[in-house]
CSV table of C-alpha atoms and ligand atoms in Angstrom, one decimal:
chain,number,residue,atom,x,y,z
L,1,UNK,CA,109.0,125.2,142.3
L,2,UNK,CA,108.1,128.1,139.5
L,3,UNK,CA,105.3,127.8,137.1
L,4,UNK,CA,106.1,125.5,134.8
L,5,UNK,CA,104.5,125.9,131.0
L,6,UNK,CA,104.2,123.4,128.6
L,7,UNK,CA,106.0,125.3,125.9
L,8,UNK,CA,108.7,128.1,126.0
L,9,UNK,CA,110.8,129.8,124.1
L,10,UNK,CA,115.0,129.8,124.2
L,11,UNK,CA,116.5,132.9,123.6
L,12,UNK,CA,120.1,133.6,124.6
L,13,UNK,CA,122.4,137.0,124.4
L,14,UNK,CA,123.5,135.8,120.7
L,15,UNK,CA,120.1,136.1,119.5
L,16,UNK,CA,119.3,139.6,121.4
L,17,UNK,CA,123.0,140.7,120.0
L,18,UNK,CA,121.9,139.9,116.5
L,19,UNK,CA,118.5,141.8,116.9
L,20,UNK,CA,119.8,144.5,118.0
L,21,UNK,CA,122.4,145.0,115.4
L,22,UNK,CA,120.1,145.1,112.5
L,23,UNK,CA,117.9,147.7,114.7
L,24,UNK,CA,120.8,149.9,114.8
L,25,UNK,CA,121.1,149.4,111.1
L,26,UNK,CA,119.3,151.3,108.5
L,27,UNK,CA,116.7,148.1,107.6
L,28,UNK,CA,114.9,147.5,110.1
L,29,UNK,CA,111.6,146.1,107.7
L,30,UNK,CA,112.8,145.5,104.2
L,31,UNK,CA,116.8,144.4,104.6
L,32,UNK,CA,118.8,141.5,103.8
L,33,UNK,CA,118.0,139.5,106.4
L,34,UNK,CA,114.7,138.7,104.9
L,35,UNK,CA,116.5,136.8,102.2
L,36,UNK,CA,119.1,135.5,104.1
L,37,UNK,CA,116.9,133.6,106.5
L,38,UNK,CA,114.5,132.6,103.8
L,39,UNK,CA,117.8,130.8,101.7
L,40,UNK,CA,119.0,129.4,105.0
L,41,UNK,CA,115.5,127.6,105.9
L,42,UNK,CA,115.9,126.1,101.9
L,43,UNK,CA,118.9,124.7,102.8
L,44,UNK,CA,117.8,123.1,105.8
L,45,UNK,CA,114.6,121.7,104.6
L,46,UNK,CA,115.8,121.1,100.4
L,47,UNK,CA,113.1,123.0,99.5
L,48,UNK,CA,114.0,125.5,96.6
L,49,UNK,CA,111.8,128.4,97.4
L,50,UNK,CA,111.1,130.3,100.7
L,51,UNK,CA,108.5,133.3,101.2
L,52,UNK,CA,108.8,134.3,105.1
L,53,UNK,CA,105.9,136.2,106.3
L,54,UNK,CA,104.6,138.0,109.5
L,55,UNK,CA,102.5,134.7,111.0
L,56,UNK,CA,102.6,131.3,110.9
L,57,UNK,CA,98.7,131.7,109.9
L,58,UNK,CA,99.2,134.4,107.2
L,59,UNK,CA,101.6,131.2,105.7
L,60,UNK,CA,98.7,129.5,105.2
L,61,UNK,CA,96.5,132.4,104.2
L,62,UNK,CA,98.7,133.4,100.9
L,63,UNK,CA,99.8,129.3,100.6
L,64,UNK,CA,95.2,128.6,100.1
L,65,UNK,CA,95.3,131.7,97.9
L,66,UNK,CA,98.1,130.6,95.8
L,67,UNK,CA,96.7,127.0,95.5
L,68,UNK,CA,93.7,128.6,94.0
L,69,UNK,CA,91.3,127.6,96.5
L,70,UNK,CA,88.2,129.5,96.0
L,71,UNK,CA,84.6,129.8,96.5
L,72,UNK,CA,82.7,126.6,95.2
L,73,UNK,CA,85.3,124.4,96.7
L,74,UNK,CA,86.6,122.4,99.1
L,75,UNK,CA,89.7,121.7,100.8
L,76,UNK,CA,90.3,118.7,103.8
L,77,UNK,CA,92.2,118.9,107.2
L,78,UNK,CA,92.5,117.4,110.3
L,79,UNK,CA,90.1,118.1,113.2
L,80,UNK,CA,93.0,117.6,115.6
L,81,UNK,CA,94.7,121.1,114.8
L,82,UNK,CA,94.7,124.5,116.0
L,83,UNK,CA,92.0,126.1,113.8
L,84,UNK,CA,93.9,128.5,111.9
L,85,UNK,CA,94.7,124.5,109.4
L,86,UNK,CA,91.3,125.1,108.5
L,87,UNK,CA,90.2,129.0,108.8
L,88,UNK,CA,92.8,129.3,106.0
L,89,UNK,CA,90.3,127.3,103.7
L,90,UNK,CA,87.8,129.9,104.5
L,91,UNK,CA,89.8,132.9,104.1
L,92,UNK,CA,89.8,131.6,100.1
L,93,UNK,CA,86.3,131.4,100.3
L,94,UNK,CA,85.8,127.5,100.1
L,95,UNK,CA,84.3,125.1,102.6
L,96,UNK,CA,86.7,123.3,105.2
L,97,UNK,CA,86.0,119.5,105.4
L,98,UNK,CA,87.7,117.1,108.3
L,99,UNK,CA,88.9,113.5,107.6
L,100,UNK,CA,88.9,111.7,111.2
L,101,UNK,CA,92.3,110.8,112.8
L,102,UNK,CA,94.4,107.3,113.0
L,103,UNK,CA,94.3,106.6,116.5
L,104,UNK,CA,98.0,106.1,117.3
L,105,UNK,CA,99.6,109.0,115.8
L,106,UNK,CA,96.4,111.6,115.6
L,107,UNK,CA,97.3,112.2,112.2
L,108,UNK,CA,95.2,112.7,109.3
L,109,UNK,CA,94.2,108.9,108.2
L,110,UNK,CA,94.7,108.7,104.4
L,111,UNK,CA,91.6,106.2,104.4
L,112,UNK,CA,89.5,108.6,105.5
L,113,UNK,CA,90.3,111.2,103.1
L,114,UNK,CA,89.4,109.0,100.3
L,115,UNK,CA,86.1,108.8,102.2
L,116,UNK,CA,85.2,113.0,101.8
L,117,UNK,CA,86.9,113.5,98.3
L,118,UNK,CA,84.3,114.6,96.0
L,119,UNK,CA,84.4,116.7,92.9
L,120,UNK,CA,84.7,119.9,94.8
L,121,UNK,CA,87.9,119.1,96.3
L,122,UNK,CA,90.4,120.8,95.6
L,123,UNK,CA,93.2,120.8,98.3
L,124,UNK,CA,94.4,118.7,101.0
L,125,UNK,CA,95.7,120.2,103.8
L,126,UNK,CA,97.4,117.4,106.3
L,127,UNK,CA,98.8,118.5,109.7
L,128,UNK,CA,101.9,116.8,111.1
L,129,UNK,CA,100.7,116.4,115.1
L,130,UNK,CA,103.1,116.9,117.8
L,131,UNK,CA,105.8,117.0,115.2
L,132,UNK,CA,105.1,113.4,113.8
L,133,UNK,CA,104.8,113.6,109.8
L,134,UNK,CA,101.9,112.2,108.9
L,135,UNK,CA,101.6,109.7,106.4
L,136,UNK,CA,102.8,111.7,103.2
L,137,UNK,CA,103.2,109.2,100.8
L,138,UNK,CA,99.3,108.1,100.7
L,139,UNK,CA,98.4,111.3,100.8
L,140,UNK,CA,100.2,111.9,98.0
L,141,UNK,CA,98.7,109.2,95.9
L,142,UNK,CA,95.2,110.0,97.0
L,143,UNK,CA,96.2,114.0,96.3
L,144,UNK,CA,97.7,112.2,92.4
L,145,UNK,CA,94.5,110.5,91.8
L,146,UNK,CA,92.3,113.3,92.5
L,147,UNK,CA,94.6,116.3,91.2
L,148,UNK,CA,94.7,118.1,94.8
L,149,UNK,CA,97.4,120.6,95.8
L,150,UNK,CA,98.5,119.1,99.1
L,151,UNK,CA,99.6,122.0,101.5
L,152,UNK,CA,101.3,120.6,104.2
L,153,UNK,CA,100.3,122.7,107.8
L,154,UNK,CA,104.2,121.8,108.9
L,155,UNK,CA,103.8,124.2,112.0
L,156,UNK,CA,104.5,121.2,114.3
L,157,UNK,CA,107.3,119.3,112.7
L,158,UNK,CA,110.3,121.9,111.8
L,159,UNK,CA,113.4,119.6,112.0
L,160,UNK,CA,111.0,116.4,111.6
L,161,UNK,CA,112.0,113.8,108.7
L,162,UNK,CA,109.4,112.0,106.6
L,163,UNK,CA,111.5,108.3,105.2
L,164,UNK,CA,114.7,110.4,105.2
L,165,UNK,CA,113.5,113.4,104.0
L,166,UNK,CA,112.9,116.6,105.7
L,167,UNK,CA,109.4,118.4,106.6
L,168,UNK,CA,109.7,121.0,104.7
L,169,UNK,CA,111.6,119.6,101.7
L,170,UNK,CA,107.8,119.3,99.6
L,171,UNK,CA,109.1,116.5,98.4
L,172,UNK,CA,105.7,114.7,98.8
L,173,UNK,CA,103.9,118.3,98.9
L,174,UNK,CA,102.9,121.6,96.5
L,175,UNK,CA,103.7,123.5,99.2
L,176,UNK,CA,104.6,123.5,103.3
L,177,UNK,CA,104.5,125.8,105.8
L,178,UNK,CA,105.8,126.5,109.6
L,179,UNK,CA,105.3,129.0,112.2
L,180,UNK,CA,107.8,130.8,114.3
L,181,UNK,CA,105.6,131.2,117.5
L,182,UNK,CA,107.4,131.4,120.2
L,183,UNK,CA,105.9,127.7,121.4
L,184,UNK,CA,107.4,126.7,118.2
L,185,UNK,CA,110.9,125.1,117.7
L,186,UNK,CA,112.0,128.3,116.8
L,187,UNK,CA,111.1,131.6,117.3
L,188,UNK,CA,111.0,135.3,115.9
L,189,UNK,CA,108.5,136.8,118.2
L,190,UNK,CA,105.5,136.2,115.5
L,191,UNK,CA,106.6,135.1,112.1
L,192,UNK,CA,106.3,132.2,109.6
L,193,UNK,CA,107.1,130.6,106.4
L,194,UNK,CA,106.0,129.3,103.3
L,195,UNK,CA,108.2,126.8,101.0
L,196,UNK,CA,107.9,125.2,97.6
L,197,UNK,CA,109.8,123.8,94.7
L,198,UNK,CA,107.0,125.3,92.2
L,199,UNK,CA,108.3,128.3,90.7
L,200,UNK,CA,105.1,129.2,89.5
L,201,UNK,CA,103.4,129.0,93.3
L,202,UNK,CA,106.5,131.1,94.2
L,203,UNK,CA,105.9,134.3,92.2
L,204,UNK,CA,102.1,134.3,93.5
L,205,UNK,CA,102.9,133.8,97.3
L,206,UNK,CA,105.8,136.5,96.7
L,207,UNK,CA,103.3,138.8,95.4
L,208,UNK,CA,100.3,137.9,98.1
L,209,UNK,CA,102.9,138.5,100.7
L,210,UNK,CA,102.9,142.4,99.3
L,211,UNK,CA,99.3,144.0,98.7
L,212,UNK,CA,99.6,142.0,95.0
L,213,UNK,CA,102.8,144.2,93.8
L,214,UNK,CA,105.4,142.9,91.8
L,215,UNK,CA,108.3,145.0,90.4
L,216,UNK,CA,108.7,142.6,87.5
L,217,UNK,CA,106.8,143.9,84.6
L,218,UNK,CA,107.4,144.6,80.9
L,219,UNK,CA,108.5,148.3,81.2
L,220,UNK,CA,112.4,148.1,82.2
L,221,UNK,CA,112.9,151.8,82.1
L,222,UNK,CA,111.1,153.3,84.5
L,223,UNK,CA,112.5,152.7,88.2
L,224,UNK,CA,109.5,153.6,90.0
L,225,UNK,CA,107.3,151.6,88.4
L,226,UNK,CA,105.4,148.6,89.7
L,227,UNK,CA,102.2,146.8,89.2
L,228,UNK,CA,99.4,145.0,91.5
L,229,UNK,CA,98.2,142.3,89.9
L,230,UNK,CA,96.1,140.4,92.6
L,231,UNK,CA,94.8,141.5,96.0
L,232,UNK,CA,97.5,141.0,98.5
L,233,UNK,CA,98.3,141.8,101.7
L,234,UNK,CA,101.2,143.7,104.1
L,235,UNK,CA,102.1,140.1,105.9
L,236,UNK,CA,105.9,141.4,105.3
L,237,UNK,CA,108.4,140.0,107.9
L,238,UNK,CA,110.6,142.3,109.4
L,239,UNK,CA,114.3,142.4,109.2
L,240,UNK,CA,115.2,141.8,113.2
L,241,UNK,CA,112.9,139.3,113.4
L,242,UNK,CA,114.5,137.5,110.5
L,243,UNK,CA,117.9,137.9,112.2
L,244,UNK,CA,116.5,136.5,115.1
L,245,UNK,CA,115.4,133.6,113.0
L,246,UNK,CA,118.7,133.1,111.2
L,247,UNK,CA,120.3,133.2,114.8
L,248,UNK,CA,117.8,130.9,116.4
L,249,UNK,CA,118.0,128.2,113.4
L,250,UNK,CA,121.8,127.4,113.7
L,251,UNK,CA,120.6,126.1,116.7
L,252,UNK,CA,117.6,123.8,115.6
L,253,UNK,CA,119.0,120.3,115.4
L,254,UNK,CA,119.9,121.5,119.1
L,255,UNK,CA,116.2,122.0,120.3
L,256,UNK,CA,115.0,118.9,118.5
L,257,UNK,CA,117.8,116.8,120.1
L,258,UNK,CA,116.8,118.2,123.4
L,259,UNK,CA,112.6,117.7,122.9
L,260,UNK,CA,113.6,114.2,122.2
L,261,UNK,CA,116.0,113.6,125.1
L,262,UNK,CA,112.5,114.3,127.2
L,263,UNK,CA,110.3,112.9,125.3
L,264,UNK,CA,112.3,109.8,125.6
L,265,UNK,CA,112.6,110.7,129.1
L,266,UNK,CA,108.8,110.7,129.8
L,267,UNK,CA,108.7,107.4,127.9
L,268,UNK,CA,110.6,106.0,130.2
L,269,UNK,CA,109.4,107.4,133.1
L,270,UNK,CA,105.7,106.9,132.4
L,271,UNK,CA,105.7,103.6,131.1
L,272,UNK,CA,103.6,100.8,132.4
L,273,UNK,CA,101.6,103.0,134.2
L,274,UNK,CA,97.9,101.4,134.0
L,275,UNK,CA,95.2,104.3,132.5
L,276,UNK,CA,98.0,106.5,130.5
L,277,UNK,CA,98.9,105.7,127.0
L,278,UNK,CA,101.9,107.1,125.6
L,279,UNK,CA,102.2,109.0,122.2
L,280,UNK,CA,104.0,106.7,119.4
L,281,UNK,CA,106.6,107.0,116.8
L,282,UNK,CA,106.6,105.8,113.5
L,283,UNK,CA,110.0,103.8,112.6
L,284,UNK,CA,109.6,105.4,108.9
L,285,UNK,CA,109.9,109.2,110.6
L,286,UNK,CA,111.8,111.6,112.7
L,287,UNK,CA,109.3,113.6,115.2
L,288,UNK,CA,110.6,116.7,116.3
L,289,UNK,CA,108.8,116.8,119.6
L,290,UNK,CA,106.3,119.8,119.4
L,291,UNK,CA,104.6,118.7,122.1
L,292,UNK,CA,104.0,115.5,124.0
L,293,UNK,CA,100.3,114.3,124.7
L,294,UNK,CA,99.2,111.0,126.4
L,295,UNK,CA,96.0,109.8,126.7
L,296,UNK,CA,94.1,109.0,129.6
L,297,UNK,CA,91.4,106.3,130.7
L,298,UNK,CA,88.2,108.7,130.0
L,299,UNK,CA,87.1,112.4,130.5
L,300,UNK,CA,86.6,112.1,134.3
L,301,UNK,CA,90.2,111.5,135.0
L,302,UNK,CA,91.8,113.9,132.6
L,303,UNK,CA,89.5,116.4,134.6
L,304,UNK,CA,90.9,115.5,137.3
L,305,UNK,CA,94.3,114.8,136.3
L,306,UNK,CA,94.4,118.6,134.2
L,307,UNK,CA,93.6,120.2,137.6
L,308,UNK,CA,95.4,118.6,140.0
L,309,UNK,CA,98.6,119.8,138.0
L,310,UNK,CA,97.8,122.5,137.2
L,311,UNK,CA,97.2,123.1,141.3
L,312,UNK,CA,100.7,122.1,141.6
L,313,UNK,CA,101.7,125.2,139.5
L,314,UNK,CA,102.5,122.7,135.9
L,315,UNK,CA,101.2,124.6,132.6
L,316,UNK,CA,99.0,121.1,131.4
L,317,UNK,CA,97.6,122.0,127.9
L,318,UNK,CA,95.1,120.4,125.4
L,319,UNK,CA,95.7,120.0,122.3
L,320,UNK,CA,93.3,120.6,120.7
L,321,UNK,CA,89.1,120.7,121.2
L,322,UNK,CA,88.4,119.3,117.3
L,323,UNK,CA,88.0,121.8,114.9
L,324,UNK,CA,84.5,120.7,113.9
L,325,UNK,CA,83.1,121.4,117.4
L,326,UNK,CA,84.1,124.8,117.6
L,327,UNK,CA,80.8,127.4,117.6
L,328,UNK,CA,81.6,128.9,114.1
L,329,UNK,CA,81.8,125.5,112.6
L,330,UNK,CA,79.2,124.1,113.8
L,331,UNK,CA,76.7,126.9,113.1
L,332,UNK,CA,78.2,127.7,109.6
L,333,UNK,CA,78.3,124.4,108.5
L,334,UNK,CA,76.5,121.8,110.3
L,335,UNK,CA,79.0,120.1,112.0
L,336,UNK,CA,78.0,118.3,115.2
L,337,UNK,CA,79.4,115.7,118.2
L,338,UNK,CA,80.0,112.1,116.7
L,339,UNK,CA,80.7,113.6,112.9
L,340,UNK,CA,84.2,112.9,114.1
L,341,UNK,CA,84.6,109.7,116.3
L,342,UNK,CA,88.0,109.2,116.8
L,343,UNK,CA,89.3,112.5,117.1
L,344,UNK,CA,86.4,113.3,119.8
L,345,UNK,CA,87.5,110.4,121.8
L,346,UNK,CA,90.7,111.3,121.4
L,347,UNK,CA,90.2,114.9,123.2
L,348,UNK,CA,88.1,113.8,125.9
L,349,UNK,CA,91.5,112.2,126.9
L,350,UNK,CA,94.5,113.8,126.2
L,351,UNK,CA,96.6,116.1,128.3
L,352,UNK,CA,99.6,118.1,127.5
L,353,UNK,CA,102.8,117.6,129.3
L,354,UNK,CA,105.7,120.1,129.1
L,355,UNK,CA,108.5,119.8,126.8
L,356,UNK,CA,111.0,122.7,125.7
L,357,UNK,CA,114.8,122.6,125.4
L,358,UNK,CA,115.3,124.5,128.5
L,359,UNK,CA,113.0,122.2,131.0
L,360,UNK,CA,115.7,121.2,133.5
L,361,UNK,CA,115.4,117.5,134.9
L,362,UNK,CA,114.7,118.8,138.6
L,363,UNK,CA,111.4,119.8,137.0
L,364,UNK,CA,111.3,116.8,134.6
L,365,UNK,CA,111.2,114.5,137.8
L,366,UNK,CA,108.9,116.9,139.1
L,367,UNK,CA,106.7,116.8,136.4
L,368,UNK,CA,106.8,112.7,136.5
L,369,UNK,CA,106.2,112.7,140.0
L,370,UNK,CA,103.0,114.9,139.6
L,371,UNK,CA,101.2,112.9,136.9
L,372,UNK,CA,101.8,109.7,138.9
L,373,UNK,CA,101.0,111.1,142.2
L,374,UNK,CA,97.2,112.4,140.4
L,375,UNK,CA,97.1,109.0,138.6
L,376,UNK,CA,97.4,107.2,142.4
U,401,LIG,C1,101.0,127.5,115.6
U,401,LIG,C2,100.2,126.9,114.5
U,401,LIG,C3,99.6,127.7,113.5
U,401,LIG,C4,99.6,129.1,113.4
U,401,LIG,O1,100.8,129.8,113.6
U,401,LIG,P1,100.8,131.3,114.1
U,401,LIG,O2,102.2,131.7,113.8
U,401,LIG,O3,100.5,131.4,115.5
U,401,LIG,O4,99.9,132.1,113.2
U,401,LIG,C5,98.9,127.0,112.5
U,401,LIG,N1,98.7,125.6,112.6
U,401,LIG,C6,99.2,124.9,113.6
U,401,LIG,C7,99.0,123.4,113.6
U,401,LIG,C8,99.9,125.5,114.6
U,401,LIG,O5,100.4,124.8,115.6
């Protein structure tokens, strides 16, 4: 049996046809296909405004900016994230703060939020793990009460619905935004996207995107003219990769049907079994299967449960080591073991299992016979 990883992407010859046609084209950086893509993600998520940039981080980079986070204050995620949620608090100059996990789903709990809202919060920043929304609506009325701008890190849950609506619609949000990874649910080599319905958030993250520049100024007359008006950056998207986006998200609902038809698979193969707890699903969502992590009995036997499939050649993950405990939060701000109880606990016991549309059921059953094999 090959290597298997726990995330891949799926590329086929439409995709590379489409790349290459826009190389042979004269736009290779600044072409159509920037705004075709962005238009097509609107559609598909209802939100009304799109800004694609280079990374799924520089999304969140411009999306803190925009918000006007700043230095002074302080914006809330979830520890259980990959730490760019939480560097992008930084990046504006305020002070990330973590509100501990539910349990079940390892989101964000709403109840603990209320806990670290002070008067220097400013921004919530919930996460939407393994591609199950979190619980938007309480967020929002926590985010209501307070006057927050609720970012939502959507990186996980492209194609994921929140009580019928889509992740990415904002319909419970100031702003959302995914990544295009290639572990994501789709791809364009490195790439990401911010989206809003707030016109006024637009114009800033369109201008952030681009050193600060915008074209649209009072002088009409002179074609060459432009103006900076806040410090930006070049996180510009370039035109093949956008075409590779376009090409890759007519095939979306695809590659969340098929992370579900395994996902259900592994629920059905793995129930029952004593010491492994299964990930959940919400009645009031739609998950779109990012990844799929189960829990085990304690840190000794995901230990030995993480090697002994990775021996037999399966790419186990873990997702993630909290935040809070990373080296540069800890010294820069305090942060220490048991600040975060439930999300620790959670860590010391989850494992990754593959699960991408093109896992083939040969290594499904493989996989399934692995975990119960190192579970004997
Ligand atoms: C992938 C990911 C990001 C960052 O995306 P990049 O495109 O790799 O910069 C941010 N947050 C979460 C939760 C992610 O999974």
């Amino acid at each position: 049996m090959k290597r298997i990883p726990y995330g891949l992407h799926c590329l086929d010859e439409n995709d590379i046809r489409e790349v290459v046609k826009v190389l042979k084209s004269n736009w290779i950086t600044q072409g159509p296909k920037i705004p075709r893509f962005e238009k097509a993600l609107c559609e598909y998520t209802g939100a009304k405004y799109a800004v694609a940039v280079s990374s799924g981080t520089a999304a969140l980079h411009i999306a803190a900016l925009a918000s006007g986070l700043k230095h002074g204050d302080e914006a809330i995620t979830s520890p259980i994230t990959f730490v760019a949620s939480a560097n992008c608090i930084l990046y504006a100059g305020a002070k990330p703060v973590f509100a501990d996990v539910q349990e079940d789903t390892i989101n964000i709990n709403p109840e603990e939020i209320k806990k670290k809202v002070n008067r220097k919060t400013k921004a919530v920043i919930p996460v939407h793990f393994a591609g199950q929304p979190c619980n938007l609506g309480e967020v929002r009325d926590i985010a209501k009460k307070h006057g927050l701008i609720i970012i939502e890190d959507a990186s996980h849950a492209l194609g994921a619905e929140y009580r019928g609506s889509k992740i990415g619609s904002c319909e419970y949000s100031d702003m959302a935004t995914f990544s295009f990874h290639p572990v994501k649910h789709i791809t364009t080599g490195e790439g990401g996207v911010v989206l809003t319905n707030r016109e006024d958030l637009y114009k800033k993250l369109l201008m952030l995107r681009n050193h600060g520049i915008t074209k649209e100024t009072g002088n009409k007359k002179d074609a060459w003219y432009y103006e900076q008006r806040l410090l930006g950056f070049n996180y510009r998207i370039t035109d093949f990769q956008c075409a590779l986006g376009l090409s890759q998200l007519r095939k979306l609902d695809r590659f969340v049907e098929a992370r579900r038809k395994i996902a259900e698979f592994y629920n059905e193969s793995l129930s029952g079994i004593r010491g492994l707890a299964l990930p959940c699903e919400y009645s009031e969502v739609k998950s779109s299967w990012h990844i799929y992590c189960v829990q085990l009995e304690d840190s000794v036997v995901r230990k030995r449960v993480f090697d002994y499939l990775r021996k037999k050649g399966i790419g186990i993950q873990v997702h993630y080591i909290p935040v809070h405990l990373q080296p540069y939060y800890r010294k820069n701000f305090g942060y220490k073991a048991g600040d975060y109880p439930k999300a620790e606990r959670y860590y010391k016991r989850t494992i990754t299992l593959p699960i991408y549309p093109r896992l083939k059921s040969l290594e499904l059953n493989y996989v399934v016979k692995a975990v119960k094999e190192a579970l004997r």
